[in-house]
mmCIF file of C-alpha atoms in Angstrom:
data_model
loop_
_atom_site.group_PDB
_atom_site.id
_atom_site.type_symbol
_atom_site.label_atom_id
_atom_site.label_comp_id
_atom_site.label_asym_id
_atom_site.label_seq_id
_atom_site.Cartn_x
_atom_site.Cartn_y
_atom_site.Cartn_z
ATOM 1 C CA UNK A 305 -3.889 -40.953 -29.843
ATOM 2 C CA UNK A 306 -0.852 -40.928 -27.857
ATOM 3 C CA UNK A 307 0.638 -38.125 -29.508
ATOM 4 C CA UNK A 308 -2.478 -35.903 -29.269
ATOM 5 C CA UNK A 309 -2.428 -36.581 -25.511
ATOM 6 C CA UNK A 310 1.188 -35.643 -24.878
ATOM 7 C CA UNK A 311 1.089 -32.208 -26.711
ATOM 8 C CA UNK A 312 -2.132 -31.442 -24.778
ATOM 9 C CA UNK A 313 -0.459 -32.171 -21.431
ATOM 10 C CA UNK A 314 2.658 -29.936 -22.849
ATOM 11 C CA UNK A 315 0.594 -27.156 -23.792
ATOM 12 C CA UNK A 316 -0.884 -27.369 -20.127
ATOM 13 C CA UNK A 317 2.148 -27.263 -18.806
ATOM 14 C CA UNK A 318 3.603 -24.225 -20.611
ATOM 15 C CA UNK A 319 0.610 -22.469 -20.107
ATOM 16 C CA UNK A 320 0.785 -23.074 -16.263
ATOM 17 C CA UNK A 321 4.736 -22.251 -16.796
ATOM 18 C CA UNK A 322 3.507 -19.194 -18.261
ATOM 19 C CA UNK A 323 0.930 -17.892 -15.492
ATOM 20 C CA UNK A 324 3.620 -18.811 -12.861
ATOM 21 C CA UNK A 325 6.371 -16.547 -14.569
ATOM 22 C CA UNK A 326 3.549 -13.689 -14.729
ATOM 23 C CA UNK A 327 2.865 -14.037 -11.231
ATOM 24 C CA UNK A 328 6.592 -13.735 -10.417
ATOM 25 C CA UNK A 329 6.901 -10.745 -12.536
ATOM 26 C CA UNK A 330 4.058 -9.502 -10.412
ATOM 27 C CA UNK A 331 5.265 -9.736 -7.240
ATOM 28 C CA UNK A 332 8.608 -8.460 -7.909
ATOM 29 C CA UNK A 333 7.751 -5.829 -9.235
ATOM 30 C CA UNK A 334 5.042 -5.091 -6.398
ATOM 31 C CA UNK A 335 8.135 -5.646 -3.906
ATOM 32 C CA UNK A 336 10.334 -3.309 -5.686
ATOM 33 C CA UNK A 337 7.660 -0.336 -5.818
ATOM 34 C CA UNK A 338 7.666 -1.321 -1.821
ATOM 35 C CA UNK A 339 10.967 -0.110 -1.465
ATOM 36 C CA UNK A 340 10.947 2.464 -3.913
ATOM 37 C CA UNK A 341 8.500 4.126 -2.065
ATOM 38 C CA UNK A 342 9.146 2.750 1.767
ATOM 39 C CA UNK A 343 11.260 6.184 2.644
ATOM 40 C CA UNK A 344 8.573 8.564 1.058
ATOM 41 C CA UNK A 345 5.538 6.997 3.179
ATOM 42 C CA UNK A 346 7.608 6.748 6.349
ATOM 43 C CA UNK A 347 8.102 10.913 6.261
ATOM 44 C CA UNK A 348 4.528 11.325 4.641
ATOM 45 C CA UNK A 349 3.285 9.119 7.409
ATOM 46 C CA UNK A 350 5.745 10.603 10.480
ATOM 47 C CA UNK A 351 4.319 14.209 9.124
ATOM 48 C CA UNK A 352 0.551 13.169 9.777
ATOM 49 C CA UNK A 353 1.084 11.759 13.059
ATOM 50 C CA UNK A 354 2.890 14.540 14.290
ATOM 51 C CA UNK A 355 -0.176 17.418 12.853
ATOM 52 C CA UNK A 356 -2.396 14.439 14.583
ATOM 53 C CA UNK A 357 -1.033 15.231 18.121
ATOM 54 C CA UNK A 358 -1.028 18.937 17.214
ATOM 55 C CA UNK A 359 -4.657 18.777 16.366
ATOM 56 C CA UNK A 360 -5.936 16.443 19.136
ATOM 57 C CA UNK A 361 -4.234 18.977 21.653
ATOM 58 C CA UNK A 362 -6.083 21.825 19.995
ATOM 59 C CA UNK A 363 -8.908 19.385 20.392
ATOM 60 C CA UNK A 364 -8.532 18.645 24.232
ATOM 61 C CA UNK A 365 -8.238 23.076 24.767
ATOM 62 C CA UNK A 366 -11.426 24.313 22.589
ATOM 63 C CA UNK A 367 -13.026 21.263 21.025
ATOM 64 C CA UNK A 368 -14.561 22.506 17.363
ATOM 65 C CA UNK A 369 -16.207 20.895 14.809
ATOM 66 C CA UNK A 370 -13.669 21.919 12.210
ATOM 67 C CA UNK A 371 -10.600 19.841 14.475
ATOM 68 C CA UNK A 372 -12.838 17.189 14.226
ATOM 69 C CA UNK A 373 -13.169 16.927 10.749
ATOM 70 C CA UNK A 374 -9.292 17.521 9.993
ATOM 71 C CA UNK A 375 -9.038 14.962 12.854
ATOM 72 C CA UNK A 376 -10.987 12.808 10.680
ATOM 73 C CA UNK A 377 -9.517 13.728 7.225
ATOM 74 C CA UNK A 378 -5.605 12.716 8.764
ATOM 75 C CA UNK A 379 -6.745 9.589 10.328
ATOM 76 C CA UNK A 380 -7.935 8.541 6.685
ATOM 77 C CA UNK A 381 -4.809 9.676 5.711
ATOM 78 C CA UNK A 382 -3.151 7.806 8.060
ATOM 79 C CA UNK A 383 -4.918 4.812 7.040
ATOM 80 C CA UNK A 384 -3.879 5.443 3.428
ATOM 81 C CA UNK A 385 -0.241 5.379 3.966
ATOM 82 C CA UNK A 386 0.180 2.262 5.907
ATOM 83 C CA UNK A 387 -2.312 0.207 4.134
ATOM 84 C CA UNK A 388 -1.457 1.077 0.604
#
C-alpha cells in the first residue's frame, strides 16, 4: 500500500541523488583536467601557429605540394588543440 509507495518514491529519489552526484564528479573532474592542461595547449598551440606563418610564407615564395600538406597536417593540429 502506502508503505510500498513511499519506499518506491525514496528509491527514485536516491537513485536520481545518485546520477546527480556522478554527474558532478564528472564535471569537476573534466574542469580540473582543463586547467591541468590549459598551460601545455596554450605553448603546444602558440608553437603551431607560429610554424603556420613560417610555412604559409614558404607557401606564398615557391608554392609545393609538400607545404600544402604540412599546411594541412598543422591546421588539423590546430583544430585538435583548441577543440579538445
Amino acid at each position: 500500500g502506502d508503505t510500498m509507495k513511499i519506499e518506491s518514491e525514496l528509491s527514485a529519489l536516491e537513485e536520481a541523488e545518485c546520477i546527480a552526484t556522478k554527474e558532478r564528479r564528472r564535471a569537476e573532474k573534466a574542469k580540473a583536467r582543463a586547467r591541468k592542461y590549459h598551460k601545455v595547449k596554450f605553448f603546444e598551440r602558440r608553437k603551431i601557429e607560429r610554424r603556420l606563418c613560417q610555412v604559409r610564407r614558404e607557401l606564398a615564395s615557391e608554392p609545393t605540394n609538400e607545404l600544402r600538406k604540412i599546411e594541412a597536417a598543422l591546421l588539423e593540429d590546430l583544430d585538435y588543440i583548441k577543440y579538445f
